[in-house]
Coordinates of C-alpha atoms (C1' of nucleotides) in Angstrom, one line a residue:
Chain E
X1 CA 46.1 6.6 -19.9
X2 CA 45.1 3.7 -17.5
X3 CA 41.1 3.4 -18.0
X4 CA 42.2 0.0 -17.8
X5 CA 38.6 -0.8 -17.5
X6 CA 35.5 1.4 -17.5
X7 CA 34.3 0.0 -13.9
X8 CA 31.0 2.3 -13.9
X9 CA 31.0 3.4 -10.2
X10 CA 27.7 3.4 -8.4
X11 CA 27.6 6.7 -6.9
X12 CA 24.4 7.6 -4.5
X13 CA 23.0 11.0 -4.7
X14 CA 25.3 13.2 -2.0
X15 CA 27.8 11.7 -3.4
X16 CA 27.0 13.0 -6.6
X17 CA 25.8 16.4 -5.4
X18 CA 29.4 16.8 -3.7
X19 CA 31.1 15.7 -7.1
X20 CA 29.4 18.4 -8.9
X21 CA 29.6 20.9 -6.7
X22 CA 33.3 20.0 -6.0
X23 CA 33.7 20.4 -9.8
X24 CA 31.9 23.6 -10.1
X25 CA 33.8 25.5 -7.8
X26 CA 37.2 24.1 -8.8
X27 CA 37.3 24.4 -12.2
X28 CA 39.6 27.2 -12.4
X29 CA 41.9 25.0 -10.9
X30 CA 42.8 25.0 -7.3
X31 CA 40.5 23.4 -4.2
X32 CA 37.5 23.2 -2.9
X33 CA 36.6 24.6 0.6
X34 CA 34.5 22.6 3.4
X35 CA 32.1 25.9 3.5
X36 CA 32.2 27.0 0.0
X37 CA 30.7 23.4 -0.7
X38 CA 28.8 23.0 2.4
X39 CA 26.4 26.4 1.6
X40 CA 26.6 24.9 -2.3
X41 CA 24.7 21.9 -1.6
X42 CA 22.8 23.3 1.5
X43 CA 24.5 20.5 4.0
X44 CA 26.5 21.2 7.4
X45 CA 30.0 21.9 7.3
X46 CA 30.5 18.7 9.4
X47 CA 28.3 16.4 6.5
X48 CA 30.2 17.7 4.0
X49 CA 33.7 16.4 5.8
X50 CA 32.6 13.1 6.1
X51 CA 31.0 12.7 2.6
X52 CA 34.2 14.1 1.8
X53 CA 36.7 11.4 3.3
X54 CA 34.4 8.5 2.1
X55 CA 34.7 9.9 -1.6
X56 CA 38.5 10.0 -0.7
X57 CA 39.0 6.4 0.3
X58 CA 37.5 5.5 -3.0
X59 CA 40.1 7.3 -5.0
X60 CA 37.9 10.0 -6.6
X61 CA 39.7 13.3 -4.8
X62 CA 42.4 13.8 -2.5
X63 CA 41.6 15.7 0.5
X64 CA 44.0 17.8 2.1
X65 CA 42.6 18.5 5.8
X66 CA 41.9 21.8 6.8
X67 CA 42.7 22.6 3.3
X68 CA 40.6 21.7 0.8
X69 CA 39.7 19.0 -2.1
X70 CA 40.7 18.5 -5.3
X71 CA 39.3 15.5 -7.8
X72 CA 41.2 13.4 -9.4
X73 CA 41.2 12.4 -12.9
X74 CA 38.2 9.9 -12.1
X75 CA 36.4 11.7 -9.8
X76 CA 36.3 14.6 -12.6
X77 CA 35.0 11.9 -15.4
X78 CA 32.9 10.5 -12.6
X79 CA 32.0 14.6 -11.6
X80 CA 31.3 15.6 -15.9
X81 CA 29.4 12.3 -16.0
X82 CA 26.9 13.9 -13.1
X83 CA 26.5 16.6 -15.2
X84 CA 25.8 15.4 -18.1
X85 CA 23.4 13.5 -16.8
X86 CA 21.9 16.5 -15.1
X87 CA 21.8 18.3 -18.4
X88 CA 20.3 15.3 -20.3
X89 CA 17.6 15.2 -18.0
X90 CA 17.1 19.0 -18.4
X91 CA 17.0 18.8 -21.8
X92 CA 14.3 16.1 -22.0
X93 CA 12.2 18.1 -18.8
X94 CA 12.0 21.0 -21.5
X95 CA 12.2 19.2 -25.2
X96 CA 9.9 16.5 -24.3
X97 CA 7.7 17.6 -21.6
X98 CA 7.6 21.2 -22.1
X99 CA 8.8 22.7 -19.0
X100 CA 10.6 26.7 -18.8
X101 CA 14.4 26.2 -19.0
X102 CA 15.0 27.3 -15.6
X103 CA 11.9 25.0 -14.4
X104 CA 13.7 22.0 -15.8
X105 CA 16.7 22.8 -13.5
X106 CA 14.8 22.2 -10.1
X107 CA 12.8 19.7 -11.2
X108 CA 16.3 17.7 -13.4
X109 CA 18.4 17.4 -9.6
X110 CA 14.9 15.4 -8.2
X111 CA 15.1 12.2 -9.8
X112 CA 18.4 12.4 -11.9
X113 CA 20.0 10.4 -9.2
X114 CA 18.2 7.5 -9.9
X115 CA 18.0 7.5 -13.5
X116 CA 19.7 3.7 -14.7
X117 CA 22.3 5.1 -16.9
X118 CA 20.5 3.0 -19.5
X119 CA 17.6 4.9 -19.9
X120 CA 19.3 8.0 -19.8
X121 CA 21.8 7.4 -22.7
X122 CA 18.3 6.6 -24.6
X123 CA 16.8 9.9 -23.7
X124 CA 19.7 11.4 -25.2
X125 CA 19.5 9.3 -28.8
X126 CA 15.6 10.1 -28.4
X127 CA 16.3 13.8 -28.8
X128 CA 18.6 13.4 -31.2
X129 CA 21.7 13.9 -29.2
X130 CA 21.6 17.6 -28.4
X131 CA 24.3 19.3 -27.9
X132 CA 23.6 21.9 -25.2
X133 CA 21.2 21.6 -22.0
X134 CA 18.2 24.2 -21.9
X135 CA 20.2 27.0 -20.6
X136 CA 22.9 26.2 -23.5
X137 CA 25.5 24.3 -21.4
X138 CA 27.3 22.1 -23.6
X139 CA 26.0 18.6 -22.8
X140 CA 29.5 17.0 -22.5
X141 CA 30.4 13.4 -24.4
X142 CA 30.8 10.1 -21.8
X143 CA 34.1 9.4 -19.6
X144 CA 35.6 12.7 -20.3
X145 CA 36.9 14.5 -17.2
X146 CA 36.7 17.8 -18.4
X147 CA 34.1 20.3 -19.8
X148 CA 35.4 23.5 -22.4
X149 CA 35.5 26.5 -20.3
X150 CA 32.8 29.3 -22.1
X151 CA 33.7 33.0 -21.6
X152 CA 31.3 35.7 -20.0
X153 CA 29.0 37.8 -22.1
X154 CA 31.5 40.5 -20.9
X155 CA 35.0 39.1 -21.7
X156 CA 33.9 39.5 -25.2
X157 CA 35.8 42.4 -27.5
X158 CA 33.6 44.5 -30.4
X159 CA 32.8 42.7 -33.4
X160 CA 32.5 39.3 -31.3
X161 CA 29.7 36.9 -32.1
X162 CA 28.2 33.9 -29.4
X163 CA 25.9 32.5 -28.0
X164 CA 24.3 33.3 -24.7
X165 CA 24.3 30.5 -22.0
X166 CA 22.2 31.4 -18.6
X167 CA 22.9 29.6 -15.7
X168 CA 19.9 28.1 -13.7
X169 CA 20.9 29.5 -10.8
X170 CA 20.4 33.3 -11.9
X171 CA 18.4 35.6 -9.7
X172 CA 14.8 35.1 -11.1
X173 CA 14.8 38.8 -11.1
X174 CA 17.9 38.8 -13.7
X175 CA 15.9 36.6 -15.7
X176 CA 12.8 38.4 -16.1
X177 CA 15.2 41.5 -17.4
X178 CA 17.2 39.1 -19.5
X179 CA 14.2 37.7 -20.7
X180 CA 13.1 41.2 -21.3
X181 CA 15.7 41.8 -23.8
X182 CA 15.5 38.8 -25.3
X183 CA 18.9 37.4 -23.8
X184 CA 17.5 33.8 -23.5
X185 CA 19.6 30.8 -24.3
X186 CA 20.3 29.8 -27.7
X187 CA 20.0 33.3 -28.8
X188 CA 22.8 34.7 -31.1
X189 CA 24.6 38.2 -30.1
X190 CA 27.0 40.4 -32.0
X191 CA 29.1 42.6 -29.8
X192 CA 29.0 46.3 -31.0
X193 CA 31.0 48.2 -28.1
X194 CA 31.8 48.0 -24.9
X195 CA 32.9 51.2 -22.4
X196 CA 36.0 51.3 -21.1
X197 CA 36.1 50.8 -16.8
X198 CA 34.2 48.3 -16.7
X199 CA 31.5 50.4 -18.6
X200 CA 28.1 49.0 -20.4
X201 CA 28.1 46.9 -23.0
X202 CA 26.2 47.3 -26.4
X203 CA 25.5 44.5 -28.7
X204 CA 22.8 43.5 -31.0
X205 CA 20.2 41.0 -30.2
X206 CA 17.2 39.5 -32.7
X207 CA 18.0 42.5 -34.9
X208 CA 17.9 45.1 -32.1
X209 CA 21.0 47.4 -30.4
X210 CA 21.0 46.7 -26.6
X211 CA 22.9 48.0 -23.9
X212 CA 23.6 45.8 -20.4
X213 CA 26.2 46.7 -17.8
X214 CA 29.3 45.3 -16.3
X215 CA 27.5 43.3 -13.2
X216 CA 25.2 41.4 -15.5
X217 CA 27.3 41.0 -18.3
X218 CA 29.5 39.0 -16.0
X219 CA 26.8 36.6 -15.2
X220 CA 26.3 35.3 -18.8
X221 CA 28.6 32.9 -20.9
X222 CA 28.9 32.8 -24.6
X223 CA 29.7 29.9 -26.6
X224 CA 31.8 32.3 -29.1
X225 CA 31.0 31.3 -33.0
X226 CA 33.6 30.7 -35.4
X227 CA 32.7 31.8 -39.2
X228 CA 31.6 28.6 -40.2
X229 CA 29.0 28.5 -37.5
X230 CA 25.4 29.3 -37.4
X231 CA 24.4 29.1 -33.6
X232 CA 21.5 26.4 -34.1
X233 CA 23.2 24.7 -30.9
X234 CA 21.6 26.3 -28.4
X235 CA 17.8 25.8 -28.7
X236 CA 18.0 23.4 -31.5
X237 CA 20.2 20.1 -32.3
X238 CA 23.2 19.4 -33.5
X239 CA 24.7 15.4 -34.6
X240 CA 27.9 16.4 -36.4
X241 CA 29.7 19.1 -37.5
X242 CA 31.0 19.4 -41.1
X243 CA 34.8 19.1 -41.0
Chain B
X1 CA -11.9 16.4 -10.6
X2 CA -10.2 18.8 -8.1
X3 CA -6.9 18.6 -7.8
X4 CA -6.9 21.0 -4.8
X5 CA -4.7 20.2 -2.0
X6 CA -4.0 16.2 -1.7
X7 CA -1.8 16.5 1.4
X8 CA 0.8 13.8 -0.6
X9 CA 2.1 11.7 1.6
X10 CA 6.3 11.3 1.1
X11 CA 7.0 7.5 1.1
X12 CA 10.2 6.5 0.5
X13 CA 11.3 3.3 -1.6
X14 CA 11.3 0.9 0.2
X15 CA 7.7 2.1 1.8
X16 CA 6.3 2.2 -1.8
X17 CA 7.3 -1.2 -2.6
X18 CA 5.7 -2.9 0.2
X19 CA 2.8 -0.9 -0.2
X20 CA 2.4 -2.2 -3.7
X21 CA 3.2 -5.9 -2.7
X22 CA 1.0 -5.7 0.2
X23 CA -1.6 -4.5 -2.8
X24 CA -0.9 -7.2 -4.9
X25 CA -1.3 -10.2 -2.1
X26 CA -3.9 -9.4 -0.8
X27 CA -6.3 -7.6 -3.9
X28 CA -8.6 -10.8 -2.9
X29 CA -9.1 -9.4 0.1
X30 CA -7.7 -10.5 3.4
X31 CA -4.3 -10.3 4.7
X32 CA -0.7 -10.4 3.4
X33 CA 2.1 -12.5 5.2
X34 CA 5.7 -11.3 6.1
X35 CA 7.2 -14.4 4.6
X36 CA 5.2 -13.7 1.2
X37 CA 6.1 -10.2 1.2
X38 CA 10.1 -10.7 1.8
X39 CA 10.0 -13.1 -1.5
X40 CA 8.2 -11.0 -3.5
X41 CA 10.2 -7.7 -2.8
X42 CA 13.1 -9.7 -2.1
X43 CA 14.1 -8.6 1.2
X44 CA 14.9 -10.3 4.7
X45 CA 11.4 -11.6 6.7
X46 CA 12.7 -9.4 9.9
X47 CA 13.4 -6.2 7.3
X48 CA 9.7 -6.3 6.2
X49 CA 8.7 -6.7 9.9
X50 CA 10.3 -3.9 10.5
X51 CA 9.3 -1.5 7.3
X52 CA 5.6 -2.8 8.1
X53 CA 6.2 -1.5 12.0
X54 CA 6.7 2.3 10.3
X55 CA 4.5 2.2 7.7
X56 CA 1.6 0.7 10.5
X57 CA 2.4 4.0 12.9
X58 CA 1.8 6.5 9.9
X59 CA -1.9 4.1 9.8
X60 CA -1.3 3.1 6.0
X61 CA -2.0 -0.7 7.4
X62 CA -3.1 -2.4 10.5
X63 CA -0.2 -5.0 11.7
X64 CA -1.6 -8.1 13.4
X65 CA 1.6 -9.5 15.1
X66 CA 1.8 -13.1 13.7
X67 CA -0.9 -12.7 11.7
X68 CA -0.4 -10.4 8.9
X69 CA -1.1 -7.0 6.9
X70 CA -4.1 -5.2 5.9
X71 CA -3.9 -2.1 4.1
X72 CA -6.2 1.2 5.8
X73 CA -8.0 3.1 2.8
X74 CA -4.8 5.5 3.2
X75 CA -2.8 3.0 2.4
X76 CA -4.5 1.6 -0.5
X77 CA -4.6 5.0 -1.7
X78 CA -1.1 5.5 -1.5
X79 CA -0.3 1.5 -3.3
X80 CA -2.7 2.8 -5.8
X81 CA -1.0 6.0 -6.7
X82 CA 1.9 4.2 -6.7
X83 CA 1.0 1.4 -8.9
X84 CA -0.2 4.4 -11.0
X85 CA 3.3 5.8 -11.3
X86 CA 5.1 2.9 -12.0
X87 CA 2.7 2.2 -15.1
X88 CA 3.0 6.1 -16.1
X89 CA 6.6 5.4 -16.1
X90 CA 6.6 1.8 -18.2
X91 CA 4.7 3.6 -20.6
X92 CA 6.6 6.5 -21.0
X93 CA 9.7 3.9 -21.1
X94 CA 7.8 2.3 -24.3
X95 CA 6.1 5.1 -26.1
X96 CA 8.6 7.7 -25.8
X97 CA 11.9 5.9 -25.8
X98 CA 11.3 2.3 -27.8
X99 CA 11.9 0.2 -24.6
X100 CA 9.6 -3.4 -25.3
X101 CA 7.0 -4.1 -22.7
X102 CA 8.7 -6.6 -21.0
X103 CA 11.7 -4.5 -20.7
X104 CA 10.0 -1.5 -19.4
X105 CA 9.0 -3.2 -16.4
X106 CA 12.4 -3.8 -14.8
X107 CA 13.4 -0.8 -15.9
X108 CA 10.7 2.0 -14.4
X109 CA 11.3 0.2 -11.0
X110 CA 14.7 1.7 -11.0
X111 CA 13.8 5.4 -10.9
X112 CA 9.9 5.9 -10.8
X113 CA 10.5 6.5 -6.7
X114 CA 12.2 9.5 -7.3
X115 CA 10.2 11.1 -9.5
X116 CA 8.2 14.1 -8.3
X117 CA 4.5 13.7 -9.0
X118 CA 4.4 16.5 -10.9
X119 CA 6.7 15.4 -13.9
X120 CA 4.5 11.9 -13.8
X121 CA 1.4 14.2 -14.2
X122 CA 3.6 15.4 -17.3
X123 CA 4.4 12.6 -18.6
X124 CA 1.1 11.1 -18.3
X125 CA -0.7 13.8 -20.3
X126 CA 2.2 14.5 -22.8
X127 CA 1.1 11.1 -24.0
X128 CA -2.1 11.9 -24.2
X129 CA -3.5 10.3 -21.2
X130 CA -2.8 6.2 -22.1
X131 CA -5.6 4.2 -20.3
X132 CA -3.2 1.1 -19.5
X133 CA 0.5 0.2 -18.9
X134 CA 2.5 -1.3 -21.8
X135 CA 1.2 -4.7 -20.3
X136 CA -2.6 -3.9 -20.8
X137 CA -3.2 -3.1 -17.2
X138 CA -4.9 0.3 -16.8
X139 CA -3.5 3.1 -15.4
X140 CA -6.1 4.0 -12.5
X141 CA -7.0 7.7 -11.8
X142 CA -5.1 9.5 -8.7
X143 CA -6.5 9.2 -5.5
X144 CA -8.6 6.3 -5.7
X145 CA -8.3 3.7 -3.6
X146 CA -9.0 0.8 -5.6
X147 CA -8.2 -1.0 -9.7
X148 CA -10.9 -2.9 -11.3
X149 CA -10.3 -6.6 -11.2
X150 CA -9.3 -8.2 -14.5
X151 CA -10.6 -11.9 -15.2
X152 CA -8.2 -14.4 -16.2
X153 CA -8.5 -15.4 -20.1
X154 CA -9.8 -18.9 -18.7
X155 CA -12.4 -17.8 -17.0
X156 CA -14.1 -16.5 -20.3
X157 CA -16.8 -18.5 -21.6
X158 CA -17.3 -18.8 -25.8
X159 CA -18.9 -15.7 -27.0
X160 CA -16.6 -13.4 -25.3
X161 CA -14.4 -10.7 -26.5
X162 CA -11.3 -9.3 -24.5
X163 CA -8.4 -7.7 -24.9
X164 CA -5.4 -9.1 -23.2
X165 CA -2.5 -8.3 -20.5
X166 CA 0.4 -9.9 -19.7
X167 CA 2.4 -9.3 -16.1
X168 CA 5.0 -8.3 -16.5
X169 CA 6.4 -11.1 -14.0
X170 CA 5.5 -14.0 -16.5
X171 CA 8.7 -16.5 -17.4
X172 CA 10.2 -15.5 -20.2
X173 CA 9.8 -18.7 -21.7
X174 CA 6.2 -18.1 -21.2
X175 CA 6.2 -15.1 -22.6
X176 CA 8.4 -16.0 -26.4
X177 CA 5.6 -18.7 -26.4
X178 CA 2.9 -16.0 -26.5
X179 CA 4.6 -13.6 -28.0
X180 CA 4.8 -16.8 -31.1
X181 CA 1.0 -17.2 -30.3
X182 CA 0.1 -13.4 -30.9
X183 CA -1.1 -13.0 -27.7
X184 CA 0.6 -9.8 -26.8
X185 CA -0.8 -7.1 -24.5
X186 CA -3.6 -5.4 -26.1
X187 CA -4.1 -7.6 -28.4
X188 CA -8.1 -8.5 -29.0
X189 CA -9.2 -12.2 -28.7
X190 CA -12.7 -13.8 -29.6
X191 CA -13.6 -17.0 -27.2
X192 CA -14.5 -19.5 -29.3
X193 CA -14.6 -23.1 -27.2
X194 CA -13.7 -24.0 -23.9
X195 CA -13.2 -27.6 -23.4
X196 CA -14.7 -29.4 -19.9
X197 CA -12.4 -30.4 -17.2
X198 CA -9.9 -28.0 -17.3
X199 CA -9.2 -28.8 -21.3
X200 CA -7.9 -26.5 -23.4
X201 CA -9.1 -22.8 -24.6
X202 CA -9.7 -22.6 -28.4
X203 CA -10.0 -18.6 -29.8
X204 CA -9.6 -16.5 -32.4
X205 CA -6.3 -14.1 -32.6
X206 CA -5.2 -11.9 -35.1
X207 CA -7.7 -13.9 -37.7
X208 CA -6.2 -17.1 -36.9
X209 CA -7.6 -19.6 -34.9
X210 CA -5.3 -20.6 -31.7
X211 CA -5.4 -23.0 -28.7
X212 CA -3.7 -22.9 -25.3
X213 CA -3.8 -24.9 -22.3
X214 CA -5.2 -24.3 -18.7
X215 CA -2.3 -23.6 -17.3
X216 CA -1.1 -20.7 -19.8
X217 CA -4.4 -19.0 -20.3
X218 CA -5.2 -18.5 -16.4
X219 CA -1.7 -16.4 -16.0
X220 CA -3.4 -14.3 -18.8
X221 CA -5.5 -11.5 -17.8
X222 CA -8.1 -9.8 -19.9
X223 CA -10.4 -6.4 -20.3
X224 CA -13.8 -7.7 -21.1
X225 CA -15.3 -5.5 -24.1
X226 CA -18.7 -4.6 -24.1
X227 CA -20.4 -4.5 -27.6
X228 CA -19.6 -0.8 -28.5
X229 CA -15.4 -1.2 -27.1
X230 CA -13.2 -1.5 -30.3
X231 CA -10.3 -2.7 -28.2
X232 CA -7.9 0.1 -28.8
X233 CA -6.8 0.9 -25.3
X234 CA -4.2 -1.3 -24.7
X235 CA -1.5 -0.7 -27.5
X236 CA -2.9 3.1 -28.7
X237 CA -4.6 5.9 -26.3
X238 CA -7.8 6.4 -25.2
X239 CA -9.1 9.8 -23.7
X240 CA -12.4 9.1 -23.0
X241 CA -15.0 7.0 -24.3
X242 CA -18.5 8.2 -25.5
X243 CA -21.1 7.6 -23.2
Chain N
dG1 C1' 54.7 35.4 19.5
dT2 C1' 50.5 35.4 21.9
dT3 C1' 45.6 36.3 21.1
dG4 C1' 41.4 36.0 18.9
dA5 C1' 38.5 35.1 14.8
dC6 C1' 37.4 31.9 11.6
dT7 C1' 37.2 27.4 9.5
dT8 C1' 37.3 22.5 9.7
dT9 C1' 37.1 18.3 11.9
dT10 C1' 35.4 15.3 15.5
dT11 C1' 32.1 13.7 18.7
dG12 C1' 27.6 12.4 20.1
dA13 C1' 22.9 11.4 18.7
dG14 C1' 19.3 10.0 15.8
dT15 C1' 16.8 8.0 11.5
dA16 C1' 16.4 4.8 7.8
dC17 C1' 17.9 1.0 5.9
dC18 C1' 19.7 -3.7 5.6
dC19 C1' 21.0 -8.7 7.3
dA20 C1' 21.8 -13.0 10.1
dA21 C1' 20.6 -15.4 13.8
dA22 C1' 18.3 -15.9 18.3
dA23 C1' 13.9 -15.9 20.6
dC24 C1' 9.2 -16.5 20.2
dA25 C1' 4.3 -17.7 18.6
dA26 C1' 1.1 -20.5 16.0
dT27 C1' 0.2 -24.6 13.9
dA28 C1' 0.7 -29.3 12.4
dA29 C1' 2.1 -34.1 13.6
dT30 C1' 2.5 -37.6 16.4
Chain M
dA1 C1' -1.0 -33.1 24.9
dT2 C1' 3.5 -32.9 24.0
dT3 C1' 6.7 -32.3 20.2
dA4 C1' 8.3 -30.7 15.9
dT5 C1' 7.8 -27.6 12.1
dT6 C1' 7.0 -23.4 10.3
dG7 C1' 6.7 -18.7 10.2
dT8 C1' 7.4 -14.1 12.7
dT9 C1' 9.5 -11.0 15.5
dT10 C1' 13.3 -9.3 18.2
dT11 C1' 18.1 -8.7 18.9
dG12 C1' 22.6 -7.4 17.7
dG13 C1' 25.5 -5.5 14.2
dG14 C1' 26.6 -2.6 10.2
dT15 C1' 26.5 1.3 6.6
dA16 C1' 24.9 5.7 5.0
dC17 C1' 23.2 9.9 6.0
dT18 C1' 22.1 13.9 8.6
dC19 C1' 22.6 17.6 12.4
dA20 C1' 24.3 20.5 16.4
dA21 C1' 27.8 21.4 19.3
dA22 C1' 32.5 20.6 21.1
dA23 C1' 37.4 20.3 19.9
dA24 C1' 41.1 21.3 17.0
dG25 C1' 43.6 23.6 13.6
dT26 C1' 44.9 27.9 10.7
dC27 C1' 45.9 32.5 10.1
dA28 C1' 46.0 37.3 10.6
dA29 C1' 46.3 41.1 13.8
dC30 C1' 48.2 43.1 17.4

DNA sequence: GTTGACTTTTTGAGTACCCAAAACAATAAT
DNA sequence: ATTATTGTTTTGGGTACTCAAAAAGTCAAC
């Protein structure tokens, strides 16, 4: 309702950090805790209050002492506006100058901070507006406040088909075994069965049966496919959809 | 060319900046003043004072109190990999996202501190190793302490053959002029008169035959070619020339 | 319901950054 | 040579950012 006007708020980088990691661990709903955030963003439990109350004077979450945070409606545009930058930036670290997906993570949170807004909205026409980062996050559009959820690999049911997501912060171990059986981002997977109690799952990847258990499976999201659908989000790029 | 271990030095903004003013005023050789610096970074005379106070402990420059700045070879080192940066960064601004030369300027200030060396080093060979900025200035090789001197187009005599470079700093006015004149940045001239008593400067652009004053043509700098150059630096790439 | 464990906030302390204005040094003018 | 001008440094004041450690609050266990 009242985006009266679009006052872009200057935002410096722990400010950012905080919104994003605020966002991240709330998005089920409910608050954030001082320490959940404080170990999120590597900062002191005591930094992390006072960053907190200075975003609260400026209207972008209310802060409940001793309780925990929750954004408001423009602190989550302002939160899905850091991440979208984040994922524009990865997106160019790996399209443009060739870097791993999970390189372009590390190196993405260095200098997205002081990316003019400008440059990076160019960067996005550049690559021909993709729709995913490099781990296959949906890159959200500007001045939402909210990103679709995406289910795990594991909350899928036989006959399912999606596309695997990874996020950046995986265990590199994880990766080299996901890697190993070609669960990269971008790539397509049809669910063939999965084991009752929390039991393995078999699908088929790149025309190959594979089986993967509970405590990974958990770790992965899936942009699911509807019919229509082809997958080519992930790794490749996507203007429009046909209606 | 051994990129072993170059102990980088971690300058923040506002270090790098003076650094590269300090560079700039005083390339003739001699000192740089604190009034001089404030203007041209645009910051209070007792700020700079204070930011040349740090920047003289970590022995980057010798501060004589009342006196002025002179940059050690560490510190032109360090201006020099900075100017380096910022002209990695206009040109990626340019070649990669469209941005016009005089617009890239402004805009690589903005982020270019940020950026970790390694992604410049990226960027830097993704296009293919550019010998000059977007304003014709070349882009000097890391960890030297020291960029060539470029003549003034007024201080050619008839015969010669440059190729030209335009600050980015010049008045716009100034710069629609040249812009009307052909004389953009890598553009190649041929010197054809020079009249006596500061008179005017008549040369050959783009197969037309053009004439500026004094007063224009010493804001214009220039890249001398020998016989064998072909001028192509400034606008295209250059790896490396035959011997 | 008091105690103890845990978490969060506050306090004290330090750096970097900025400015305006007072104090100071060097130079130019009389 | 004294004064005035100009330029530089210092001082005092403010914000943002960080931490470690002290104080305060919450909650669960006894």
């Amino acid at each position: 309702m009242g985006d009266l006007k679009k006052i872009h708020i200057s935002l410096t980088k722990p400010d950012r950090e905080m919104l994003k990691a605020i966002y991240r661990l709330s998005k089920g709903g409910g608050f954030a805790h001082t320490g959940a955030l404080a170990d999120a963003i590597g900062l002191s439990p005591g930094t992390v209050t006072t960053t907190i109350k200075r975003l609260a004077e400026r209207d972008l979450l209310e802060h409940q002492p001793y309780r925990g945070v929750e954004l408001t409606t423009a602190g989550r545009r302002a939160a899905v506006s850091a991440i979208r930058r984040h994922r524009i930036v990865e997106r160019f670290l790996s399209d443009m100058l060739g870097y791993a997906w999970n390189e372009a993570d590390r190196l993405a949170g260095a200098f997205e901070h002081e990316l003019p807004q400008e440059v990076e909205e160019r960067m996005f026409v550049a690559m021909d507006r993709p729709a995913t980062c490099p781990h296959g996050f949906p890159i959200p559009d500007p001045d939402v406040s909210h990103i679709p959820e995406m289910p795990t690999l594991y909350a899928l049911e036989p006959g399912a088909e999606a596309v695997v997501a990874v996020p950046g912060s995986t265990d590199p171990e994880v990766v080299k075994f996901l890697d190993a059986m070609g669960l990269r981002p971008g790539v397509r997977v049809l669910i063939k069965e999965k084991h009752p109690f929390d039991g393995p799952l078999v699908m088929r990847v790149a025309g190959q049966d594979r089986t993967i258990g509970e405590k990974v499976a958990s770790q992965i999201f899936v942009r699911v496919l509807s019919d229509s659908d082809d997958g080519s989000n992930g790794s490749g790029k996507l203007k429009e959809q046909p209606a």
